[in-house]
PDB file of N, CA and C in Angstrom:
ATOM      1  N   MET A  13     -23.881 -18.138 -21.001  1.00  0.00           N
ATOM      2  CA  MET A  13     -23.282 -19.326 -20.471  1.00  0.00           C
ATOM      3  C   MET A  13     -23.008 -19.140 -18.985  1.00  0.00           C
ATOM      4  N   CYS A  14     -23.102 -20.215 -18.281  1.00  0.00           N
ATOM      5  CA  CYS A  14     -22.828 -20.206 -16.854  1.00  0.00           C
ATOM      6  C   CYS A  14     -21.325 -20.098 -16.640  1.00  0.00           C
ATOM      7  N   PRO A  15     -20.872 -19.103 -15.845  1.00  0.00           N
ATOM      8  CA  PRO A  15     -19.440 -18.950 -15.638  1.00  0.00           C
ATOM      9  C   PRO A  15     -18.832 -20.103 -14.827  1.00  0.00           C
ATOM     10  N   ASP A  16     -19.653 -20.813 -14.060  1.00  0.00           N
ATOM     11  CA  ASP A  16     -19.136 -21.903 -13.239  1.00  0.00           C
ATOM     12  C   ASP A  16     -19.031 -23.218 -13.993  1.00  0.00           C
ATOM     13  N   CYS A  17     -20.134 -23.612 -14.669  1.00  0.00           N
ATOM     14  CA  CYS A  17     -20.146 -24.938 -15.297  1.00  0.00           C
ATOM     15  C   CYS A  17     -20.047 -24.899 -16.822  1.00  0.00           C
ATOM     16  N   GLY A  18     -20.229 -23.708 -17.437  1.00  0.00           N
ATOM     17  CA  GLY A  18     -20.121 -23.597 -18.884  1.00  0.00           C
ATOM     18  C   GLY A  18     -21.371 -23.985 -19.644  1.00  0.00           C
ATOM     19  N   ASN A  19     -22.444 -24.373 -18.941  1.00  0.00           N
ATOM     20  CA  ASN A  19     -23.691 -24.747 -19.611  1.00  0.00           C
ATOM     21  C   ASN A  19     -24.479 -23.516 -20.017  1.00  0.00           C
ATOM     22  N   LYS A  20     -25.266 -23.662 -21.058  1.00  0.00           N
ATOM     23  CA  LYS A  20     -26.142 -22.589 -21.504  1.00  0.00           C
ATOM     24  C   LYS A  20     -27.326 -22.514 -20.557  1.00  0.00           C
ATOM     25  N   TYR A  21     -27.750 -21.289 -20.229  1.00  0.00           N
ATOM     26  CA  TYR A  21     -28.873 -21.112 -19.321  1.00  0.00           C
ATOM     27  C   TYR A  21     -30.169 -21.630 -19.937  1.00  0.00           C
ATOM     28  N   THR A  22     -30.970 -22.293 -19.170  1.00  0.00           N
ATOM     29  CA  THR A  22     -32.292 -22.713 -19.610  1.00  0.00           C
ATOM     30  C   THR A  22     -33.278 -22.477 -18.474  1.00  0.00           C
ATOM     31  N   LEU A  23     -34.519 -22.232 -18.826  1.00  0.00           N
ATOM     32  CA  LEU A  23     -35.562 -22.090 -17.814  1.00  0.00           C
ATOM     33  C   LEU A  23     -36.028 -23.478 -17.419  1.00  0.00           C
ATOM     34  N   SER A  24     -35.966 -23.767 -16.135  1.00  0.00           N
ATOM     35  CA  SER A  24     -36.304 -25.114 -15.708  1.00  0.00           C
ATOM     36  C   SER A  24     -37.634 -25.196 -14.980  1.00  0.00           C
ATOM     37  N   ARG A  25     -38.275 -24.051 -14.728  1.00  0.00           N
ATOM     38  CA  ARG A  25     -39.595 -24.110 -14.113  1.00  0.00           C
ATOM     39  C   ARG A  25     -40.484 -23.009 -14.646  1.00  0.00           C
ATOM     40  N   LYS A  26     -41.756 -23.260 -14.601  1.00  0.00           N
ATOM     41  CA  LYS A  26     -42.734 -22.326 -15.107  1.00  0.00           C
ATOM     42  C   LYS A  26     -42.964 -21.227 -14.078  1.00  0.00           C
ATOM     43  N   LEU A  27     -42.999 -19.979 -14.537  1.00  0.00           N
ATOM     44  CA  LEU A  27     -43.242 -18.849 -13.660  1.00  0.00           C
ATOM     45  C   LEU A  27     -44.711 -18.465 -13.726  1.00  0.00           C
ATOM     46  N   THR A  28     -45.239 -17.995 -12.614  1.00  0.00           N
ATOM     47  CA  THR A  28     -46.638 -17.595 -12.546  1.00  0.00           C
ATOM     48  C   THR A  28     -46.721 -16.101 -12.239  1.00  0.00           C
ATOM     49  N   TYR A  29     -47.527 -15.395 -12.997  1.00  0.00           N
ATOM     50  CA  TYR A  29     -47.731 -13.967 -12.778  1.00  0.00           C
ATOM     51  C   TYR A  29     -48.609 -13.756 -11.551  1.00  0.00           C
ATOM     52  N   VAL A  30     -48.186 -12.864 -10.663  1.00  0.00           N
ATOM     53  CA  VAL A  30     -48.969 -12.520  -9.481  1.00  0.00           C
ATOM     54  C   VAL A  30     -49.389 -11.069  -9.628  1.00  0.00           C
ATOM     55  N   ALA A  31     -50.683 -10.836  -9.759  1.00  0.00           N
ATOM     56  CA  ALA A  31     -51.210  -9.489  -9.952  1.00  0.00           C
ATOM     57  C   ALA A  31     -51.089  -8.687  -8.657  1.00  0.00           C
ATOM     58  N   PRO A  32     -50.907  -7.353  -8.765  1.00  0.00           N
ATOM     59  CA  PRO A  32     -50.849  -6.531  -7.554  1.00  0.00           C
ATOM     60  C   PRO A  32     -52.209  -6.531  -6.852  1.00  0.00           C
ATOM     61  N   PRO A  33     -52.216  -6.261  -5.549  1.00  0.00           N
ATOM     62  CA  PRO A  33     -53.481  -6.246  -4.814  1.00  0.00           C
ATOM     63  C   PRO A  33     -54.446  -5.208  -5.374  1.00  0.00           C
ATOM     64  N   GLN A  34     -55.726  -5.529  -5.358  1.00  0.00           N
ATOM     65  CA  GLN A  34     -56.756  -4.607  -5.840  1.00  0.00           C
ATOM     66  C   GLN A  34     -56.899  -3.449  -4.859  1.00  0.00           C
ATOM     67  N   GLY A  35     -57.287  -2.284  -5.389  1.00  0.00           N
ATOM     68  CA  GLY A  35     -57.553  -1.134  -4.536  1.00  0.00           C
ATOM     69  C   GLY A  35     -56.325  -0.303  -4.239  1.00  0.00           C
ATOM     70  N   GLU A  36     -55.211  -0.564  -4.907  1.00  0.00           N
ATOM     71  CA  GLU A  36     -54.010   0.235  -4.681  1.00  0.00           C
ATOM     72  C   GLU A  36     -54.251   1.638  -5.241  1.00  0.00           C
ATOM     73  N   LYS A  37     -53.649   2.630  -4.613  1.00  0.00           N
ATOM     74  CA  LYS A  37     -53.769   4.018  -5.068  1.00  0.00           C
ATOM     75  C   LYS A  37     -52.994   4.221  -6.359  1.00  0.00           C
ATOM     76  N   GLU A  38     -53.307   5.294  -7.061  1.00  0.00           N
ATOM     77  CA  GLU A  38     -52.586   5.643  -8.280  1.00  0.00           C
ATOM     78  C   GLU A  38     -51.122   5.909  -7.938  1.00  0.00           C
ATOM     79  N   PRO A  39     -50.192   5.586  -8.838  1.00  0.00           N
ATOM     80  CA  PRO A  39     -48.779   5.861  -8.566  1.00  0.00           C
ATOM     81  C   PRO A  39     -48.524   7.360  -8.464  1.00  0.00           C
ATOM     82  N   VAL A  40     -47.587   7.732  -7.631  1.00  0.00           N
ATOM     83  CA  VAL A  40     -47.214   9.136  -7.458  1.00  0.00           C
ATOM     84  C   VAL A  40     -45.733   9.281  -7.739  1.00  0.00           C
ATOM     85  N   ALA A  41     -45.294  10.515  -7.976  1.00  0.00           N
ATOM     86  CA  ALA A  41     -43.885  10.768  -8.246  1.00  0.00           C
ATOM     87  C   ALA A  41     -43.050  10.392  -7.030  1.00  0.00           C
ATOM     88  N   ALA A  42     -41.916   9.783  -7.270  1.00  0.00           N
ATOM     89  CA  ALA A  42     -41.048   9.332  -6.184  1.00  0.00           C
ATOM     90  C   ALA A  42     -40.380  10.520  -5.509  1.00  0.00           C
ATOM     91  N   THR A  43     -40.250  10.442  -4.197  1.00  0.00           N
ATOM     92  CA  THR A  43     -39.520  11.468  -3.461  1.00  0.00           C
ATOM     93  C   THR A  43     -38.209  10.922  -2.926  1.00  0.00           C
ATOM     94  N   LYS A  44     -38.044   9.601  -2.957  1.00  0.00           N
ATOM     95  CA  LYS A  44     -36.804   8.952  -2.537  1.00  0.00           C
ATOM     96  C   LYS A  44     -36.412   7.946  -3.608  1.00  0.00           C
ATOM     97  N   GLY A  45     -35.134   7.613  -3.676  1.00  0.00           N
ATOM     98  CA  GLY A  45     -34.688   6.625  -4.640  1.00  0.00           C
ATOM     99  C   GLY A  45     -33.880   7.252  -5.753  1.00  0.00           C
ATOM    100  N   PHE A  46     -33.757   6.529  -6.859  1.00  0.00           N
ATOM    101  CA  PHE A  46     -32.912   6.975  -7.954  1.00  0.00           C
ATOM    102  C   PHE A  46     -33.596   7.985  -8.866  1.00  0.00           C
ATOM    103  N   VAL A  47     -34.901   7.878  -9.052  1.00  0.00           N
ATOM    104  CA  VAL A  47     -35.624   8.748  -9.976  1.00  0.00           C
ATOM    105  C   VAL A  47     -36.488   9.707  -9.182  1.00  0.00           C
ATOM    106  N   LYS A  48     -36.295  10.979  -9.426  1.00  0.00           N
ATOM    107  CA  LYS A  48     -37.105  11.993  -8.765  1.00  0.00           C
ATOM    108  C   LYS A  48     -37.921  12.711  -9.829  1.00  0.00           C
ATOM    109  N   GLU A  49     -39.198  12.904  -9.527  1.00  0.00           N
ATOM    110  CA  GLU A  49     -40.112  13.553 -10.464  1.00  0.00           C
ATOM    111  C   GLU A  49     -40.327  12.675 -11.691  1.00  0.00           C
ATOM    112  N   VAL A  50     -40.824  13.276 -12.770  1.00  0.00           N
ATOM    113  CA  VAL A  50     -41.108  12.536 -13.996  1.00  0.00           C
ATOM    114  C   VAL A  50     -39.908  12.643 -14.930  1.00  0.00           C
ATOM    115  N   VAL A  51     -39.425  11.503 -15.397  1.00  0.00           N
ATOM    116  CA  VAL A  51     -38.271  11.455 -16.295  1.00  0.00           C
ATOM    117  C   VAL A  51     -38.653  10.593 -17.488  1.00  0.00           C
ATOM    118  N   THR A  52     -38.236  11.001 -18.681  1.00  0.00           N
ATOM    119  CA  THR A  52     -38.472  10.215 -19.877  1.00  0.00           C
ATOM    120  C   THR A  52     -37.195   9.458 -20.205  1.00  0.00           C
ATOM    121  N   TYR A  53     -37.370   8.188 -20.541  1.00  0.00           N
ATOM    122  CA  TYR A  53     -36.217   7.342 -20.865  1.00  0.00           C
ATOM    123  C   TYR A  53     -36.312   6.850 -22.295  1.00  0.00           C
ATOM    124  N   MET A  54     -35.153   6.562 -22.856  1.00  0.00           N
ATOM    125  CA  MET A  54     -35.068   5.966 -24.179  1.00  0.00           C
ATOM    126  C   MET A  54     -34.472   4.571 -24.000  1.00  0.00           C
ATOM    127  N   VAL A  55     -35.109   3.584 -24.625  1.00  0.00           N
ATOM    128  CA  VAL A  55     -34.614   2.218 -24.577  1.00  0.00           C
ATOM    129  C   VAL A  55     -34.147   1.860 -25.978  1.00  0.00           C
ATOM    130  N   THR A  56     -32.879   1.497 -26.098  1.00  0.00           N
ATOM    131  CA  THR A  56     -32.333   1.147 -27.407  1.00  0.00           C
ATOM    132  C   THR A  56     -32.587  -0.329 -27.695  1.00  0.00           C
ATOM    133  N   ASP A  57     -32.300  -0.727 -28.905  1.00  0.00           N
ATOM    134  CA  ASP A  57     -32.617  -2.073 -29.373  1.00  0.00           C
ATOM    135  C   ASP A  57     -31.927  -3.159 -28.554  1.00  0.00           C
ATOM    136  N   ASP A  58     -30.781  -2.830 -27.975  1.00  0.00           N
ATOM    137  CA  ASP A  58     -30.066  -3.812 -27.151  1.00  0.00           C
ATOM    138  C   ASP A  58     -30.425  -3.681 -25.669  1.00  0.00           C
ATOM    139  N   LEU A  59     -31.557  -3.024 -25.394  1.00  0.00           N
ATOM    140  CA  LEU A  59     -32.140  -2.869 -24.054  1.00  0.00           C
ATOM    141  C   LEU A  59     -31.310  -2.009 -23.105  1.00  0.00           C
ATOM    142  N   VAL A  60     -30.532  -1.085 -23.657  1.00  0.00           N
ATOM    143  CA  VAL A  60     -29.841  -0.104 -22.820  1.00  0.00           C
ATOM    144  C   VAL A  60     -30.825   1.019 -22.545  1.00  0.00           C
ATOM    145  N   VAL A  61     -30.965   1.395 -21.276  1.00  0.00           N
ATOM    146  CA  VAL A  61     -31.914   2.435 -20.867  1.00  0.00           C
ATOM    147  C   VAL A  61     -31.121   3.682 -20.500  1.00  0.00           C
ATOM    148  N   ARG A  62     -31.491   4.815 -21.132  1.00  0.00           N
ATOM    149  CA  ARG A  62     -30.820   6.086 -20.872  1.00  0.00           C
ATOM    150  C   ARG A  62     -31.868   7.172 -20.681  1.00  0.00           C
ATOM    151  N   PRO A  63     -31.575   8.150 -19.826  1.00  0.00           N
ATOM    152  CA  PRO A  63     -32.480   9.310 -19.745  1.00  0.00           C
ATOM    153  C   PRO A  63     -32.509   9.995 -21.112  1.00  0.00           C
ATOM    154  N   MET A  64     -33.682  10.404 -21.531  1.00  0.00           N
ATOM    155  CA  MET A  64     -33.810  11.012 -22.852  1.00  0.00           C
ATOM    156  C   MET A  64     -33.633  12.521 -22.738  1.00  0.00           C
ATOM    157  N   SER A  65     -32.747  13.039 -23.567  1.00  0.00           N
ATOM    158  CA  SER A  65     -32.509  14.475 -23.627  1.00  0.00           C
ATOM    159  C   SER A  65     -32.103  14.816 -25.054  1.00  0.00           C
ATOM    160  N   ALA A  66     -32.070  16.099 -25.348  1.00  0.00           N
ATOM    161  CA  ALA A  66     -31.669  16.531 -26.687  1.00  0.00           C
ATOM    162  C   ALA A  66     -30.230  16.101 -26.974  1.00  0.00           C
ATOM    163  N   ILE A  67     -29.363  16.253 -25.989  1.00  0.00           N
ATOM    164  CA  ILE A  67     -27.949  15.896 -26.169  1.00  0.00           C
ATOM    165  C   ILE A  67     -27.798  14.400 -26.439  1.00  0.00           C
ATOM    166  N   SER A  68     -28.465  13.556 -25.640  1.00  0.00           N
ATOM    167  CA  SER A  68     -28.327  12.109 -25.840  1.00  0.00           C
ATOM    168  C   SER A  68     -28.922  11.684 -27.174  1.00  0.00           C
ATOM    169  N   SER A  69     -29.992  12.349 -27.613  1.00  0.00           N
ATOM    170  CA  SER A  69     -30.587  12.025 -28.912  1.00  0.00           C
ATOM    171  C   SER A  69     -29.645  12.372 -30.056  1.00  0.00           C
ATOM    172  N   ILE A  70     -29.019  13.536 -29.975  1.00  0.00           N
ATOM    173  CA  ILE A  70     -28.065  13.954 -31.010  1.00  0.00           C
ATOM    174  C   ILE A  70     -26.863  13.020 -31.027  1.00  0.00           C
ATOM    175  N   ALA A  71     -26.377  12.641 -29.845  1.00  0.00           N
ATOM    176  CA  ALA A  71     -25.233  11.723 -29.770  1.00  0.00           C
ATOM    177  C   ALA A  71     -25.577  10.377 -30.407  1.00  0.00           C
ATOM    178  N   LEU A  72     -26.800   9.899 -30.183  1.00  0.00           N
ATOM    179  CA  LEU A  72     -27.221   8.628 -30.765  1.00  0.00           C
ATOM    180  C   LEU A  72     -27.324   8.729 -32.288  1.00  0.00           C
ATOM    181  N   LEU A  73     -27.850   9.856 -32.791  1.00  0.00           N
ATOM    182  CA  LEU A  73     -27.928  10.073 -34.244  1.00  0.00           C
ATOM    183  C   LEU A  73     -26.527  10.074 -34.855  1.00  0.00           C
ATOM    184  N   ASN A  74     -25.591  10.730 -34.187  1.00  0.00           N
ATOM    185  CA  ASN A  74     -24.208  10.750 -34.676  1.00  0.00           C
ATOM    186  C   ASN A  74     -23.581   9.365 -34.629  1.00  0.00           C
ATOM    187  N   LYS A  75     -23.854   8.616 -33.568  1.00  0.00           N
ATOM    188  CA  LYS A  75     -23.283   7.274 -33.415  1.00  0.00           C
ATOM    189  C   LYS A  75     -23.682   6.374 -34.586  1.00  0.00           C
ATOM    190  N   PHE A  76     -24.933   6.489 -35.037  1.00  0.00           N
ATOM    191  CA  PHE A  76     -25.417   5.648 -36.125  1.00  0.00           C
ATOM    192  C   PHE A  76     -25.339   6.342 -37.478  1.00  0.00           C
ATOM    193  N   ASN A  77     -24.661   7.492 -37.538  1.00  0.00           N
ATOM    194  CA  ASN A  77     -24.417   8.213 -38.780  1.00  0.00           C
ATOM    195  C   ASN A  77     -25.711   8.518 -39.542  1.00  0.00           C
ATOM    196  N   VAL A  78     -26.725   8.985 -38.818  1.00  0.00           N
ATOM    197  CA  VAL A  78     -28.012   9.320 -39.426  1.00  0.00           C
ATOM    198  C   VAL A  78     -27.903  10.688 -40.089  1.00  0.00           C
ATOM    199  N   LYS A  79     -28.159  10.732 -41.382  1.00  0.00           N
ATOM    200  CA  LYS A  79     -28.090  11.992 -42.133  1.00  0.00           C
ATOM    201  C   LYS A  79     -29.473  12.570 -42.390  1.00  0.00           C
ATOM    202  N   ASP A  80     -30.455  11.708 -42.644  1.00  0.00           N
ATOM    203  CA  ASP A  80     -31.814  12.150 -42.953  1.00  0.00           C
ATOM    204  C   ASP A  80     -32.730  11.868 -41.757  1.00  0.00           C
ATOM    205  N   VAL A  81     -32.897  12.873 -40.907  1.00  0.00           N
ATOM    206  CA  VAL A  81     -33.720  12.709 -39.709  1.00  0.00           C
ATOM    207  C   VAL A  81     -35.186  12.464 -40.086  1.00  0.00           C
ATOM    208  N   GLY A  82     -35.602  12.930 -41.232  1.00  0.00           N
ATOM    209  CA  GLY A  82     -36.979  12.731 -41.683  1.00  0.00           C
ATOM    210  C   GLY A  82     -37.319  11.268 -41.945  1.00  0.00           C
ATOM    211  N   ALA A  83     -36.310  10.443 -42.133  1.00  0.00           N
ATOM    212  CA  ALA A  83     -36.542   9.020 -42.398  1.00  0.00           C
ATOM    213  C   ALA A  83     -36.786   8.222 -41.114  1.00  0.00           C
ATOM    214  N   LEU A  84     -36.521   8.844 -39.969  1.00  0.00           N
ATOM    215  CA  LEU A  84     -36.699   8.144 -38.694  1.00  0.00           C
ATOM    216  C   LEU A  84     -38.167   8.079 -38.304  1.00  0.00           C
ATOM    217  N   GLN A  85     -38.515   7.041 -37.565  1.00  0.00           N
ATOM    218  CA  GLN A  85     -39.879   6.888 -37.058  1.00  0.00           C
ATOM    219  C   GLN A  85     -39.811   6.565 -35.572  1.00  0.00           C
ATOM    220  N   GLU A  86     -40.723   7.154 -34.832  1.00  0.00           N
ATOM    221  CA  GLU A  86     -40.837   6.816 -33.418  1.00  0.00           C
ATOM    222  C   GLU A  86     -41.869   5.713 -33.291  1.00  0.00           C
ATOM    223  N   LYS A  87     -41.576   4.731 -32.487  1.00  0.00           N
ATOM    224  CA  LYS A  87     -42.504   3.619 -32.301  1.00  0.00           C
ATOM    225  C   LYS A  87     -42.807   3.515 -30.815  1.00  0.00           C
ATOM    226  N   VAL A  88     -44.054   3.762 -30.470  1.00  0.00           N
ATOM    227  CA  VAL A  88     -44.505   3.612 -29.092  1.00  0.00           C
ATOM    228  C   VAL A  88     -45.233   2.284 -29.004  1.00  0.00           C
ATOM    229  N   VAL A  89     -44.824   1.453 -28.064  1.00  0.00           N
ATOM    230  CA  VAL A  89     -45.426   0.133 -27.941  1.00  0.00           C
ATOM    231  C   VAL A  89     -46.042  -0.024 -26.554  1.00  0.00           C
ATOM    232  N   THR A  90     -47.129  -0.749 -26.527  1.00  0.00           N
ATOM    233  CA  THR A  90     -47.760  -1.135 -25.275  1.00  0.00           C
ATOM    234  C   THR A  90     -47.695  -2.650 -25.224  1.00  0.00           C
ATOM    235  N   PHE A  91     -47.306  -3.181 -24.083  1.00  0.00           N
ATOM    236  CA  PHE A  91     -47.200  -4.632 -24.031  1.00  0.00           C
ATOM    237  C   PHE A  91     -47.670  -5.176 -22.702  1.00  0.00           C
ATOM    238  N   GLY A  92     -48.050  -6.424 -22.757  1.00  0.00           N
ATOM    239  CA  GLY A  92     -48.553  -7.125 -21.582  1.00  0.00           C
ATOM    240  C   GLY A  92     -47.624  -8.261 -21.215  1.00  0.00           C
ATOM    241  N   MET A  93     -48.166  -9.207 -20.482  1.00  0.00           N
ATOM    242  CA  MET A  93     -47.365 -10.314 -19.968  1.00  0.00           C
ATOM    243  C   MET A  93     -46.755 -11.149 -21.092  1.00  0.00           C
ATOM    244  N   GLU A  94     -47.540 -11.426 -22.142  1.00  0.00           N
ATOM    245  CA  GLU A  94     -47.035 -12.261 -23.240  1.00  0.00           C
ATOM    246  C   GLU A  94     -45.832 -11.607 -23.923  1.00  0.00           C
ATOM    247  N   GLU A  95     -45.944 -10.297 -24.200  1.00  0.00           N
ATOM    248  CA  GLU A  95     -44.839  -9.594 -24.850  1.00  0.00           C
ATOM    249  C   GLU A  95     -43.636  -9.479 -23.909  1.00  0.00           C
ATOM    250  N   ALA A  96     -43.887  -9.310 -22.617  1.00  0.00           N
ATOM    251  CA  ALA A  96     -42.789  -9.239 -21.647  1.00  0.00           C
ATOM    252  C   ALA A  96     -42.001 -10.542 -21.630  1.00  0.00           C
ATOM    253  N   LEU A  97     -42.703 -11.658 -21.719  1.00  0.00           N
ATOM    254  CA  LEU A  97     -42.016 -12.944 -21.772  1.00  0.00           C
ATOM    255  C   LEU A  97     -41.228 -13.098 -23.063  1.00  0.00           C
ATOM    256  N   GLU A  98     -41.793 -12.600 -24.182  1.00  0.00           N
ATOM    257  CA  GLU A  98     -41.064 -12.629 -25.452  1.00  0.00           C
ATOM    258  C   GLU A  98     -39.793 -11.788 -25.355  1.00  0.00           C
ATOM    259  N   LEU A  99     -39.890 -10.609 -24.716  1.00  0.00           N
ATOM    260  CA  LEU A  99     -38.717  -9.757 -24.525  1.00  0.00           C
ATOM    261  C   LEU A  99     -37.652 -10.473 -23.704  1.00  0.00           C
ATOM    262  N   LEU A 100     -38.080 -11.117 -22.633  1.00  0.00           N
ATOM    263  CA  LEU A 100     -37.146 -11.839 -21.779  1.00  0.00           C
ATOM    264  C   LEU A 100     -36.434 -12.947 -22.549  1.00  0.00           C
ATOM    265  N   LYS A 101     -37.196 -13.737 -23.289  1.00  0.00           N
ATOM    266  CA  LYS A 101     -36.602 -14.825 -24.074  1.00  0.00           C
ATOM    267  C   LYS A 101     -35.632 -14.282 -25.120  1.00  0.00           C
ATOM    268  N   ALA A 102     -36.042 -13.238 -25.843  1.00  0.00           N
ATOM    269  CA  ALA A 102     -35.199 -12.671 -26.902  1.00  0.00           C
ATOM    270  C   ALA A 102     -33.931 -12.047 -26.336  1.00  0.00           C
ATOM    271  N   SER A 103     -33.994 -11.535 -25.104  1.00  0.00           N
ATOM    272  CA  SER A 103     -32.832 -10.873 -24.521  1.00  0.00           C
ATOM    273  C   SER A 103     -31.678 -11.840 -24.266  1.00  0.00           C
ATOM    274  N   PHE A 104     -31.964 -13.140 -24.152  1.00  0.00           N
ATOM    275  CA  PHE A 104     -30.911 -14.123 -23.946  1.00  0.00           C
ATOM    276  C   PHE A 104     -30.172 -14.456 -25.240  1.00  0.00           C
ATOM    277  N   ASP A 105     -30.818 -14.239 -26.384  1.00  0.00           N
ATOM    278  CA  ASP A 105     -30.263 -14.699 -27.650  1.00  0.00           C
ATOM    279  C   ASP A 105     -29.863 -13.601 -28.624  1.00  0.00           C
ATOM    280  N   SER A 106     -30.241 -12.347 -28.366  1.00  0.00           N
ATOM    281  CA  SER A 106     -30.104 -11.344 -29.405  1.00  0.00           C
ATOM    282  C   SER A 106     -29.662  -9.995 -28.850  1.00  0.00           C
ATOM    283  N   LYS A 107     -29.038  -9.202 -29.700  1.00  0.00           N
ATOM    284  CA  LYS A 107     -28.698  -7.819 -29.362  1.00  0.00           C
ATOM    285  C   LYS A 107     -29.693  -6.853 -30.004  1.00  0.00           C
ATOM    286  N   THR A 108     -30.673  -7.378 -30.745  1.00  0.00           N
ATOM    287  CA  THR A 108     -31.705  -6.548 -31.370  1.00  0.00           C
ATOM    288  C   THR A 108     -33.075  -6.990 -30.846  1.00  0.00           C
ATOM    289  N   VAL A 109     -33.228  -6.953 -29.547  1.00  0.00           N
ATOM    290  CA  VAL A 109     -34.397  -7.503 -28.871  1.00  0.00           C
ATOM    291  C   VAL A 109     -35.682  -6.798 -29.277  1.00  0.00           C
ATOM    292  N   LEU A 110     -35.693  -5.472 -29.245  1.00  0.00           N
ATOM    293  CA  LEU A 110     -36.925  -4.736 -29.556  1.00  0.00           C
ATOM    294  C   LEU A 110     -37.357  -4.964 -31.001  1.00  0.00           C
ATOM    295  N   THR A 111     -36.404  -4.962 -31.909  1.00  0.00           N
ATOM    296  CA  THR A 111     -36.725  -5.225 -33.315  1.00  0.00           C
ATOM    297  C   THR A 111     -37.306  -6.625 -33.470  1.00  0.00           C
ATOM    298  N   ASN A 112     -36.675  -7.598 -32.839  1.00  0.00           N
ATOM    299  CA  ASN A 112     -37.136  -8.983 -32.960  1.00  0.00           C
ATOM    300  C   ASN A 112     -38.547  -9.170 -32.427  1.00  0.00           C
ATOM    301  N   VAL A 113     -38.868  -8.546 -31.312  1.00  0.00           N
ATOM    302  CA  VAL A 113     -40.173  -8.764 -30.675  1.00  0.00           C
ATOM    303  C   VAL A 113     -41.263  -7.900 -31.298  1.00  0.00           C
ATOM    304  N   PHE A 114     -40.986  -6.616 -31.494  1.00  0.00           N
ATOM    305  CA  PHE A 114     -42.058  -5.700 -31.916  1.00  0.00           C
ATOM    306  C   PHE A 114     -42.138  -5.434 -33.413  1.00  0.00           C
ATOM    307  N   MET A 115     -41.069  -5.688 -34.148  1.00  0.00           N
ATOM    308  CA  MET A 115     -41.087  -5.384 -35.579  1.00  0.00           C
ATOM    309  C   MET A 115     -41.100  -6.627 -36.448  1.00  0.00           C
ATOM    310  N   SER A 116     -41.103  -7.805 -35.861  1.00  0.00           N
ATOM    311  CA  SER A 116     -41.039  -9.023 -36.660  1.00  0.00           C
ATOM    312  C   SER A 116     -42.324  -9.262 -37.449  1.00  0.00           C
ATOM    313  N   HIS A 117     -43.440  -8.666 -37.028  1.00  0.00           N
ATOM    314  CA  HIS A 117     -44.712  -8.872 -37.708  1.00  0.00           C
ATOM    315  C   HIS A 117     -45.069  -7.719 -38.649  1.00  0.00           C
ATOM    316  N   VAL A 118     -44.202  -6.707 -38.716  1.00  0.00           N
ATOM    317  CA  VAL A 118     -44.474  -5.525 -39.541  1.00  0.00           C
ATOM    318  C   VAL A 118     -43.920  -5.751 -40.921  1.00  0.00           C
ATOM    319  N   LYS A 119     -44.722  -5.476 -41.944  1.00  0.00           N
ATOM    320  CA  LYS A 119     -44.257  -5.573 -43.328  1.00  0.00           C
ATOM    321  C   LYS A 119     -43.632  -4.250 -43.722  1.00  0.00           C
ATOM    322  N   VAL A 120     -42.455  -4.311 -44.337  1.00  0.00           N
ATOM    323  CA  VAL A 120     -41.749  -3.122 -44.763  1.00  0.00           C
ATOM    324  C   VAL A 120     -42.253  -2.703 -46.129  1.00  0.00           C
ATOM    325  N   GLU A 121     -42.628  -1.394 -46.247  1.00  0.00           N
ATOM    326  CA  GLU A 121     -43.091  -0.873 -47.548  1.00  0.00           C
ATOM    327  C   GLU A 121     -41.874  -0.459 -48.358  1.00  0.00           C
ATOM    328  N   LYS A 122     -41.916  -0.717 -49.666  1.00  0.00           N
ATOM    329  CA  LYS A 122     -40.813  -0.312 -50.553  1.00  0.00           C
ATOM    330  C   LYS A 122     -41.223   0.835 -51.412  1.00  0.00           C
TER     331      LYS A 122
END
């Protein structure tokens, strides 16, 4: 909701994707800024981004009271513009954004 007028946010114009210029060099590790060298991050279902480490992984397992680590699955996803727009839309309405976008088409085996 808008803190000024109280209205719910809506998209009022269409956005256009602008591709990066052709011929750009391969990305290199940053030497300035917030991230130095290669860092692995974990993104939780509510889109919180944290550096991934053994300690943070154990803390997350404890937070959700996970007893059987063997039951967990890692899901690596690749997405393009369409999925990015779905993520953006879902982020306004849900706290389980990744589940809603990437797992909504998966059938659960019993």
